[in-house]
Short mmCIF file of C-alpha atoms in Angstrom, two decimals:
data_model
loop_
_atom_site.label_atom_id
_atom_site.label_comp_id
_atom_site.label_asym_id
_atom_site.label_seq_id
_atom_site.Cartn_x
_atom_site.Cartn_y
_atom_site.Cartn_z
CA MET H 1 178.97 151.38 121.12
CA ILE H 2 177.10 153.54 123.63
CA LYS H 3 180.32 154.25 124.94
CA THR H 4 181.95 155.64 121.74
CA ILE H 5 178.78 157.72 120.94
CA THR H 6 178.97 159.67 124.44
CA TYR H 7 182.93 159.74 123.68
CA LEU H 8 182.33 161.58 120.93
CA LEU H 9 179.85 163.60 121.85
CA PHE H 10 181.98 165.08 124.59
CA LEU H 11 185.16 165.54 122.32
CA PHE H 12 182.98 167.39 119.48
CA SER H 13 181.89 170.09 121.93
CA PHE H 14 184.87 171.21 122.76
CA LEU H 15 186.86 171.07 119.25
CA ALA H 16 183.40 172.82 117.77
CA THR H 17 184.10 175.71 120.23
CA ALA H 18 187.42 176.26 120.29
CA GLN H 19 187.67 178.59 117.39
CA GLU H 20 185.14 181.07 119.43
CA LYS H 21 186.17 181.53 123.01
CA GLU H 22 187.19 185.22 122.34
CA LYS H 23 184.31 186.37 120.65
CA ASP H 24 181.47 184.43 122.93
CA LYS H 25 181.70 184.94 126.30
CA SER H 26 178.65 182.42 126.97
CA LEU H 27 180.29 179.61 124.91
CA PRO H 28 183.15 179.23 127.50
CA LYS H 29 181.12 179.08 130.25
CA GLY H 30 178.65 176.42 128.67
CA ASN H 31 181.93 174.06 127.90
CA GLU H 32 183.07 174.69 131.61
CA ALA H 33 179.73 173.31 132.80
CA PHE H 34 179.62 170.78 130.21
CA ALA H 35 183.07 169.11 131.27
CA GLU H 36 181.54 169.36 134.87
CA LYS H 37 178.58 167.31 134.02
CA ARG H 38 176.33 170.40 134.53
CA TYR H 39 174.47 169.93 131.37
CA ALA H 40 171.54 172.03 132.36
CA ASP H 41 173.88 174.92 133.42
CA ALA H 42 175.35 174.30 129.98
CA GLU H 43 172.34 174.41 128.26
CA ALA H 44 171.44 177.67 129.42
CA ASP H 45 174.78 179.40 128.50
CA TYR H 46 174.92 177.34 125.04
CA ARG H 47 171.23 179.08 124.43
CA ILE H 48 172.49 182.23 125.10
CA SER H 49 175.14 181.82 122.65
CA GLN H 50 172.98 180.49 120.08
CA ALA H 51 170.70 183.36 120.42
CA LYS H 52 173.51 185.85 119.94
CA PHE H 53 174.93 183.93 117.06
CA SER H 54 172.10 182.40 115.50
CA LYS H 55 174.16 181.92 112.25
CA LYS H 56 176.94 179.87 113.37
CA ALA H 57 176.55 176.26 113.62
CA VAL H 58 178.76 175.80 116.65
CA GLY H 59 175.70 177.27 119.02
CA SER H 60 173.72 174.95 118.15
CA TYR H 61 175.65 172.11 117.62
CA ASN H 62 177.07 172.37 121.71
CA LEU H 63 173.00 173.02 122.33
CA GLY H 64 172.34 169.91 120.82
CA ASN H 65 175.10 168.30 122.95
CA SER H 66 174.02 169.43 126.30
CA ILE H 67 170.55 168.55 125.63
CA TYR H 68 171.19 164.84 124.24
CA ARG H 69 173.12 164.04 127.58
CA GLN H 70 169.74 165.00 129.17
CA LYS H 71 168.04 162.16 127.51
CA GLN H 72 165.66 164.41 125.10
CA ILE H 73 166.87 163.04 122.07
CA ALA H 74 163.87 164.77 119.59
CA GLU H 75 164.85 167.94 120.81
CA SER H 76 168.57 167.50 120.08
CA LYS H 77 167.90 166.21 116.95
CA TYR H 78 166.58 169.61 116.13
CA HIS H 79 169.29 171.27 116.97
CA TYR H 80 171.83 169.39 115.24
CA ALA H 81 169.31 169.86 112.21
CA LYS H 82 169.98 173.69 112.56
CA ALA H 83 174.13 173.16 113.13
CA ILE H 84 173.87 171.21 109.40
CA GLN H 85 172.37 173.76 108.05
CA SER H 86 174.50 176.52 109.35
CA ALA H 87 177.53 174.67 109.07
CA LYS H 88 180.26 176.06 106.60
CA THR H 89 182.97 173.70 106.59
CA LYS H 90 183.25 169.99 106.26
CA THR H 91 184.27 169.70 109.89
CA GLU H 92 180.94 171.41 111.14
CA LYS H 93 179.07 169.52 108.81
CA HIS H 94 180.76 166.19 109.52
CA ARG H 95 180.63 166.58 113.44
CA ALA H 96 176.67 167.76 113.35
CA PHE H 97 175.94 164.61 111.12
CA HIS H 98 177.79 162.23 113.26
CA ASN H 99 175.73 163.04 116.03
CA MET H 100 172.63 163.21 114.44
CA GLY H 101 173.22 159.73 113.38
CA ASN H 102 173.70 158.85 117.02
CA CYS H 103 170.27 160.07 118.13
CA LEU H 104 169.01 157.81 115.24
CA PHE H 105 170.83 155.16 116.22
CA THR H 106 169.40 155.65 119.85
CA GLU H 107 165.97 155.59 118.49
CA LYS H 108 166.48 152.58 116.71
CA GLU H 109 166.20 154.83 113.14
CA TYR H 110 168.71 152.27 111.99
CA GLY H 111 168.15 153.52 108.14
CA GLY H 112 168.33 157.27 109.15
CA ALA H 113 171.44 156.66 111.16
CA VAL H 114 173.30 154.51 108.29
CA GLU H 115 172.41 157.89 105.77
CA ALA H 116 173.76 159.96 108.83
CA TYR H 117 176.74 158.48 109.54
CA LYS H 118 177.40 158.21 105.36
CA ASN H 119 177.20 161.99 105.17
CA ALA H 120 179.59 162.43 108.17
CA LEU H 121 181.79 160.08 106.02
CA ARG H 122 181.68 162.17 103.18
CA ASN H 123 183.03 165.32 104.55
CA ASN H 124 185.47 163.16 106.64
CA PRO H 125 186.15 159.95 105.68
CA ASN H 126 189.33 159.24 108.07
CA ASP H 127 187.50 159.30 111.27
CA GLU H 128 187.58 155.83 112.63
CA GLU H 129 185.13 156.39 115.12
CA THR H 130 182.20 157.45 112.48
CA ARG H 131 183.18 154.50 109.94
CA TYR H 132 182.74 152.16 112.97
CA ASN H 133 179.20 153.83 113.73
CA TYR H 134 178.56 153.35 110.03
CA ALA H 135 179.07 149.73 110.32
CA LEU H 136 177.31 148.98 113.30
CA ALA H 137 174.14 150.80 112.23
CA LYS H 138 174.08 148.74 108.62
CA GLU H 139 174.43 145.61 110.89
CA TYR H 140 171.61 146.61 113.02
CA LEU H 141 169.82 147.73 109.75
CA LYS H 142 170.48 144.45 108.28
CA ASN H 143 168.58 142.39 111.03
CA ASN H 144 166.22 144.82 111.55
CA PRO H 145 165.09 146.13 108.00
CA PRO H 146 162.07 148.56 108.00
CA LYS H 147 158.78 147.45 107.36
CA LYS H 148 157.56 147.44 103.95
CA ASP H 149 154.21 149.43 102.90
CA ASP H 150 152.49 146.17 102.49
CA ASP H 151 153.17 145.33 106.02
CA LYS H 152 152.58 148.88 107.36
CA ASN H 153 148.96 148.21 105.29
CA LYS H 154 148.79 144.91 106.86
CA ASP H 155 149.25 146.08 110.18
CA LYS H 156 146.88 148.92 110.06
CA ASP H 157 144.33 146.21 108.48
CA GLN H 158 144.96 144.06 111.40
CA LYS H 159 144.32 147.03 113.55
CA LYS H 160 141.21 147.56 112.24
CA LYS H 161 139.94 144.38 112.54
CA ASP H 162 141.02 143.86 115.92
CA ASP H 163 139.15 147.32 116.68
CA GLN H 164 136.13 146.33 114.72
CA LYS H 165 135.96 142.63 116.55
CA GLU H 166 136.23 144.60 119.88
CA LYS H 167 133.25 146.79 119.00
CA ASN H 168 131.26 143.74 117.95
CA ASP H 169 132.23 141.90 120.91
CA ASP H 170 130.70 145.01 122.87
CA LYS H 171 127.68 144.46 120.78
CA LYS H 172 127.45 140.95 121.55
CA ASP H 173 127.57 141.55 125.00
CA ASP H 174 124.93 144.09 125.36
CA LYS H 175 122.74 141.83 123.18
CA ASP H 176 123.10 138.78 125.60
CA LYS H 177 122.52 140.91 128.46
CA LYS H 178 119.51 142.41 126.55
CA ASP H 179 118.57 138.38 125.75
CA ASN H 180 118.68 137.58 129.50
CA LYS H 181 116.76 140.14 130.91
CA ASP H 182 114.02 139.59 128.30
CA LYS H 183 114.09 135.81 129.52
CA GLN H 184 113.72 136.68 133.04
CA ASP H 185 110.78 138.93 131.91
CA ASP H 186 109.30 135.77 130.22
CA LYS H 187 109.50 133.79 132.89
CA LYS H 188 107.98 136.20 135.32
CA ASP H 189 105.03 136.68 132.77
CA GLY H 190 104.91 132.67 132.60
CA LYS H 191 104.52 132.89 136.31
CA ASN H 192 101.32 135.24 135.72
CA ASP H 193 100.05 133.18 133.24
CA LYS H 194 100.31 130.07 135.58
CA ASP H 195 98.30 131.78 138.24
CA ASN H 196 95.83 132.90 136.08
CA LYS H 197 95.56 129.40 134.88
CA ASP H 198 95.35 127.94 138.34
CA ASN H 199 92.63 130.80 139.26
CA LYS H 200 90.51 129.65 136.22
CA ASP H 201 90.56 125.90 136.87
CA ASN H 202 89.83 126.54 140.43
CA ASN H 203 86.70 128.04 139.38
CA GLN H 204 85.55 125.35 137.24
CA GLY H 205 82.38 123.90 138.56
CA LYS H 206 81.31 126.66 141.00
CA PRO H 207 78.06 128.84 139.68
CA GLN H 208 79.18 131.74 137.88
CA PRO H 209 76.94 135.04 138.28
CA GLN H 210 74.91 135.34 134.74
CA PRO H 211 74.77 139.02 133.15
CA GLY H 212 71.21 140.22 133.88
CA GLY H 213 68.77 141.65 131.51
CA ILE H 214 65.00 142.04 130.62
CA SER H 215 63.91 143.39 127.43
CA LYS H 216 61.67 146.47 127.15
CA GLU H 217 58.38 144.78 126.36
CA ARG H 218 58.68 142.40 129.14
CA LEU H 219 59.32 145.54 131.30
CA GLN H 220 56.04 147.14 130.33
CA ASN H 221 54.20 143.98 130.75
CA LEU H 222 55.36 143.61 134.47
CA LEU H 223 54.80 147.57 135.26
CA ASP H 224 51.51 147.04 133.44
CA ALA H 225 50.36 144.13 135.67
CA VAL H 226 51.62 146.26 138.90
CA GLN H 227 49.43 148.73 138.13
CA ASN H 228 46.67 146.77 137.70
CA GLU H 229 46.82 145.43 141.00
CA GLU H 230 47.12 148.78 142.52
CA LYS H 231 43.93 149.91 140.85
CA LYS H 232 42.09 146.63 141.96
CA VAL H 233 43.25 147.16 145.65
CA GLN H 234 42.53 150.86 145.58
CA ASP H 235 38.98 150.00 144.46
CA LYS H 236 38.19 147.70 146.98
CA VAL H 237 39.24 150.28 149.56
CA ASN H 238 37.22 152.56 148.03
CA LYS H 239 34.46 150.62 148.57
CA GLN H 240 34.87 149.84 152.00
CA LYS H 241 34.93 153.75 152.92
CA VAL H 242 31.42 153.96 151.14
CA LYS H 243 29.89 151.35 153.49
CA ALA H 244 31.25 152.62 156.46
CA ASN H 245 30.25 156.52 156.04
CA PRO H 246 26.49 156.29 154.52
CA ASN H 247 25.18 159.57 152.90
CA LYS H 248 22.50 160.98 155.61
CA PRO H 249 19.24 162.34 153.75
CA GLU H 250 18.65 166.07 153.51
CA LYS H 251 16.95 167.46 157.16
CA ASP H 252 13.58 168.15 156.66
CA TRP H 253 12.59 171.40 157.76
#
């Protein structure tokens, strides 16, 4: 299968350019580089050719071939599509559709490959290589049917479920971590409570200081009693002074 595809790409590159040699000097240089498998050099010459003769299918077609050989399938499809749009003969359309089919087949787009080969056969129903690739693409498509819209929706729904499950798992992990932290904190608090309880138990049976406090009336009575005692003491002291120092009579002149 792959051998057939590469052979067609090589063959078509030269057949498609044979009539343009006299008008486009870049085209034969690109063909020479392509034959020597210098595909990057061929690409450069084909790009010059395409720029000068943008309305001709041959430049886009050959450019697509050189890029395909460098394994840049997506870009080569773009140039084959341009070649199909610019093609003016059935031969040009046949070759561009055929190689477009090769690209799609390589990308496992079997449904698109079948349509491309079918269009190629419409422009040249006698090409056995295209007919072979068409039959092969149909067989691959049968064994690898494209997913229906319902299946695609199911895949999308399943992906959403998987994403949501992953988010929920992350949240659960965060919650578990928080719960574990709270438990550890509770254990610490419990130890402190136990220490406090032990201290309370140890203090039982020991006399505890009672909060002091005297009523205002009781305090006034105490002050009055103190003052009375002080007055008595003072009076006693004064009496003793009088006895010790008697008054002298006035001098009689």
